């Protein structure tokens, strides 16, 4: 099983980034894919998740319409479009896959290694 994130980087406040999570080694249709983030000194938190098989989508409240998750089922890839970025969005962003979504959050079975997102003021 592999989940490989890409698309992170340094951006100014108000800017945008698009993260990608390329997956392999498991049945994409049987899993939900989610994004989590961990800022320095803070616990990892859920950002968003999607179940590609039925298109169901969940966002954490702090996203507030700024982020959009999507999937390309032909490519077994999930994207996170992030707009209106703020310095407090600075974190390592992790992609994860899991069978269960509980209380609108993915319960991960597999993790990627993460991609750094840094938003400057």
GROMACS .gro file of C-alpha atoms in nm:
model
  121
    1UNK     CA    1   0.000   0.000   0.000
    2UNK     CA    2   0.130   0.342  -0.093
    3UNK     CA    3  -0.004   0.692  -0.050
    4UNK     CA    4   0.223   0.962  -0.190
    5UNK     CA    5   0.151   1.327  -0.129
    6UNK     CA    6   0.275   1.609  -0.346
    7UNK     CA    7   0.204   1.974  -0.412
    8UNK     CA    8   0.313   2.130  -0.086
    9UNK     CA    9   0.535   2.434  -0.070
   10UNK     CA   10   0.572   2.792   0.041
   11UNK     CA   11   0.296   3.038  -0.039
   12UNK     CA   12   0.198   3.384   0.078
   13UNK     CA   13  -0.115   3.442   0.282
   14UNK     CA   14  -0.418   3.457   0.056
   15UNK     CA   15  -0.256   3.225  -0.196
   16UNK     CA   16  -0.350   2.878  -0.313
   17UNK     CA   17  -0.201   2.532  -0.331
   18UNK     CA   18  -0.326   2.204  -0.471
   19UNK     CA   19  -0.218   1.888  -0.292
   20UNK     CA   20  -0.231   1.548  -0.457
   21UNK     CA   21  -0.244   1.203  -0.301
   22UNK     CA   22  -0.155   0.924  -0.541
   23UNK     CA   23  -0.259   0.583  -0.408
   24UNK     CA   24  -0.175   0.225  -0.499
   25UNK     CA   25  -0.183  -0.124  -0.355
   26UNK     CA   26  -0.546  -0.134  -0.245
   27UNK     CA   27  -0.891  -0.112  -0.397
   28UNK     CA   28  -0.960   0.259  -0.433
   29UNK     CA   29  -1.334   0.197  -0.452
   30UNK     CA   30  -1.340   0.020  -0.114
   31UNK     CA   31  -1.176   0.298   0.086
   32UNK     CA   32  -1.227   0.656   0.188
   33UNK     CA   33  -0.935   0.895   0.149
   34UNK     CA   34  -0.871   1.182   0.381
   35UNK     CA   35  -0.636   1.469   0.454
   36UNK     CA   36  -0.497   1.544   0.798
   37UNK     CA   37  -0.251   1.806   0.911
   38UNK     CA   38  -0.011   1.857   1.197
   39UNK     CA   39   0.129   2.194   1.287
   40UNK     CA   40   0.443   2.231   1.500
   41UNK     CA   41   0.366   2.160   1.863
   42UNK     CA   42   0.008   2.060   1.790
   43UNK     CA   43  -0.180   1.735   1.754
   44UNK     CA   44  -0.270   1.596   1.415
   45UNK     CA   45  -0.617   1.704   1.305
   46UNK     CA   46  -0.857   1.598   1.033
   47UNK     CA   47  -0.905   1.836   0.741
   48UNK     CA   48  -1.134   1.661   0.496
   49UNK     CA   49  -1.224   1.320   0.356
   50UNK     CA   50  -1.398   1.173   0.056
   51UNK     CA   51  -1.543   0.833  -0.027
   52UNK     CA   52  -1.479   0.802  -0.402
   53UNK     CA   53  -1.729   0.519  -0.447
   54UNK     CA   54  -2.030   0.737  -0.361
   55UNK     CA   55  -1.884   1.089  -0.364
   56UNK     CA   56  -1.961   1.164   0.001
   57UNK     CA   57  -1.745   1.445   0.134
   58UNK     CA   58  -1.677   1.586   0.479
   59UNK     CA   59  -1.487   1.895   0.592
   60UNK     CA   60  -1.369   2.014   0.928
   61UNK     CA   61  -1.526   2.338   1.040
   62UNK     CA   62  -1.207   2.544   1.010
   63UNK     CA   63  -1.203   2.482   0.633
   64UNK     CA   64  -1.504   2.717   0.600
   65UNK     CA   65  -1.535   2.688   0.224
   66UNK     CA   66  -1.167   2.756   0.155
   67UNK     CA   67  -1.066   2.397   0.077
   68UNK     CA   68  -1.211   2.155  -0.178
   69UNK     CA   69  -1.147   1.781  -0.185
   70UNK     CA   70  -1.196   1.580  -0.501
   71UNK     CA   71  -1.100   1.247  -0.653
   72UNK     CA   72  -0.996   1.116  -0.991
   73UNK     CA   73  -1.107   0.756  -0.971
   74UNK     CA   74  -0.934   0.664  -1.298
   75UNK     CA   75  -0.602   0.775  -1.149
   76UNK     CA   76  -0.669   0.654  -0.791
   77UNK     CA   77  -0.577   1.004  -0.680
   78UNK     CA   78  -0.734   1.248  -0.438
   79UNK     CA   79  -0.676   1.623  -0.444
   80UNK     CA   80  -0.708   1.901  -0.189
   81UNK     CA   81  -0.747   2.245  -0.340
   82UNK     CA   82  -0.662   2.504  -0.077
   83UNK     CA   83  -0.752   2.868  -0.133
   84UNK     CA   84  -0.731   3.182   0.082
   85UNK     CA   85  -0.450   3.023   0.279
   86UNK     CA   86  -0.363   3.165   0.619
   87UNK     CA   87  -0.042   3.142   0.823
   88UNK     CA   88  -0.228   2.916   1.066
   89UNK     CA   89  -0.270   2.664   0.783
   90UNK     CA   90   0.105   2.600   0.803
   91UNK     CA   91   0.151   2.229   0.878
   92UNK     CA   92   0.256   1.897   0.739
   93UNK     CA   93  -0.038   1.763   0.541
   94UNK     CA   94  -0.088   1.389   0.541
   95UNK     CA   95  -0.300   1.173   0.316
   96UNK     CA   96  -0.465   0.866   0.466
   97UNK     CA   97  -0.689   0.580   0.357
   98UNK     CA   98  -0.942   0.394   0.566
   99UNK     CA   99  -1.260   0.195   0.542
  100UNK     CA  100  -1.455   0.376   0.811
  101UNK     CA  101  -1.572   0.733   0.848
  102UNK     CA  102  -1.687   0.801   1.203
  103UNK     CA  103  -1.846   1.126   1.314
  104UNK     CA  104  -1.752   1.282   0.980
  105UNK     CA  105  -1.383   1.191   1.023
  106UNK     CA  106  -1.182   0.922   0.848
  107UNK     CA  107  -1.048   0.641   1.063
  108UNK     CA  108  -0.715   0.578   0.889
  109UNK     CA  109  -0.573   0.236   0.811
  110UNK     CA  110  -0.286   0.365   0.599
  111UNK     CA  111  -0.084   0.687   0.596
  112UNK     CA  112   0.134   0.877   0.356
  113UNK     CA  113   0.454   1.048   0.464
  114UNK     CA  114   0.320   1.399   0.433
  115UNK     CA  115   0.397   1.718   0.246
  116UNK     CA  116   0.495   2.048   0.405
  117UNK     CA  117   0.273   2.351   0.353
  118UNK     CA  118   0.409   2.683   0.472
  119UNK     CA  119   0.205   3.002   0.452
  120UNK     CA  120   0.393   3.325   0.509
  121UNK     CA  121   0.226   3.637   0.648
   0.00000   0.00000   0.00000
